[in-house]
One Martini backbone bead per residue (centre of mass of N, CA, C, O) as a GRO file, in nm:
protein
   64
    1MET     BB    1   0.058   0.062  -0.022
    2ASN     BB    2   0.297   0.262   0.007
    3GLU     BB    3   0.404   0.231  -0.283
    4GLU     BB    4   0.153   0.350  -0.418
    5MET     BB    5   0.173   0.630  -0.288
    6ARG     BB    6   0.453   0.698  -0.398
    7ARG     BB    7   0.377   0.684  -0.697
    8GLN     BB    8   0.154   0.902  -0.689
    9LEU     BB    9   0.335   1.129  -0.592
   10GLN     BB   10   0.533   1.130  -0.829
   11GLU     BB   11   0.306   1.185  -1.052
   12SER     BB   12   0.199   1.465  -0.883
   13LEU     BB   13   0.418   1.654  -0.922
   14GLY     BB   14   0.299   1.992  -0.945
   15GLN     BB   15   0.007   1.925  -0.865
   16GLN     BB   16  -0.324   1.921  -0.809
   17ILE     BB   17  -0.442   1.802  -0.487
   18GLU     BB   18  -0.605   1.538  -0.289
   19ILE     BB   19  -0.579   1.448   0.056
   20GLN     BB   20  -0.649   1.162   0.246
   21THR     BB   21  -0.639   1.118   0.577
   22LYS     BB   22  -0.646   0.928   0.871
   23THR     BB   23  -0.688   1.203   1.071
   24SER     BB   24  -0.713   1.522   0.916
   25GLY     BB   25  -0.834   1.472   0.644
   26LYS     BB   26  -0.828   1.719   0.406
   27ILE     BB   27  -0.589   1.805   0.141
   28ARG     BB   28  -0.540   2.106  -0.053
   29GLY     BB   29  -0.301   2.121  -0.332
   30VAL     BB   30   0.035   2.154  -0.408
   31LEU     BB   31   0.285   1.945  -0.505
   32SER     BB   32   0.612   2.068  -0.417
   33TRP     BB   33   0.740   1.812  -0.251
   34LEU     BB   34   0.982   1.533  -0.263
   35SER     BB   35   1.139   1.295  -0.140
   36PRO     BB   36   1.375   1.075  -0.248
   37ASP     BB   37   1.199   0.824  -0.106
   38ARG     BB   38   0.881   0.911  -0.110
   39CYS     BB   39   0.771   0.957   0.212
   40MET     BB   40   0.771   1.278   0.171
   41ALA     BB   41   0.546   1.569   0.167
   42GLU     BB   42   0.459   1.886   0.013
   43ILE     BB   43   0.179   2.106   0.062
   44THR     BB   44   0.048   2.381  -0.108
   45LEU     BB   45  -0.163   2.608  -0.023
   46THR     BB   46  -0.362   2.880  -0.103
   47THR     BB   47  -0.246   3.037   0.163
   48GLY     BB   48   0.077   2.921   0.176
   49GLU     BB   49   0.070   2.684   0.328
   50ILE     BB   50   0.259   2.406   0.470
   51ASN     BB   51   0.222   2.057   0.428
   52THR     BB   52   0.322   1.761   0.597
   53VAL     BB   53   0.357   1.427   0.465
   54THR     BB   54   0.318   1.083   0.488
   55ASP     BB   55   0.255   0.775   0.356
   56VAL     BB   56   0.111   0.663   0.628
   57GLN     BB   57  -0.117   0.903   0.635
   58ILE     BB   58  -0.232   0.807   0.368
   59LYS     BB   59  -0.533   0.709   0.205
   60SER     BB   60  -0.564   0.926  -0.043
   61ILE     BB   61  -0.534   1.020  -0.400
   62ARG     BB   62  -0.628   1.327  -0.586
   63ARG     BB   63  -0.678   1.477  -0.874
   64ILE     BB   64  -0.782   1.819  -0.985
   0.00000   0.00000   0.00000
């Protein structure tokens, strides 16, 4: 499951996405950074805030 999330993150780099997390609900924004091992990502929200998530926190990823 985590490898699938990592692949989806890699394919979505630089695009507008919506991430459903296991604990904090939905995060919508641009996937702005992905760690070299693809386990951690930064999503830039429309407010300019940056959220950091790990692959184990992600329930689903959807491109907008």
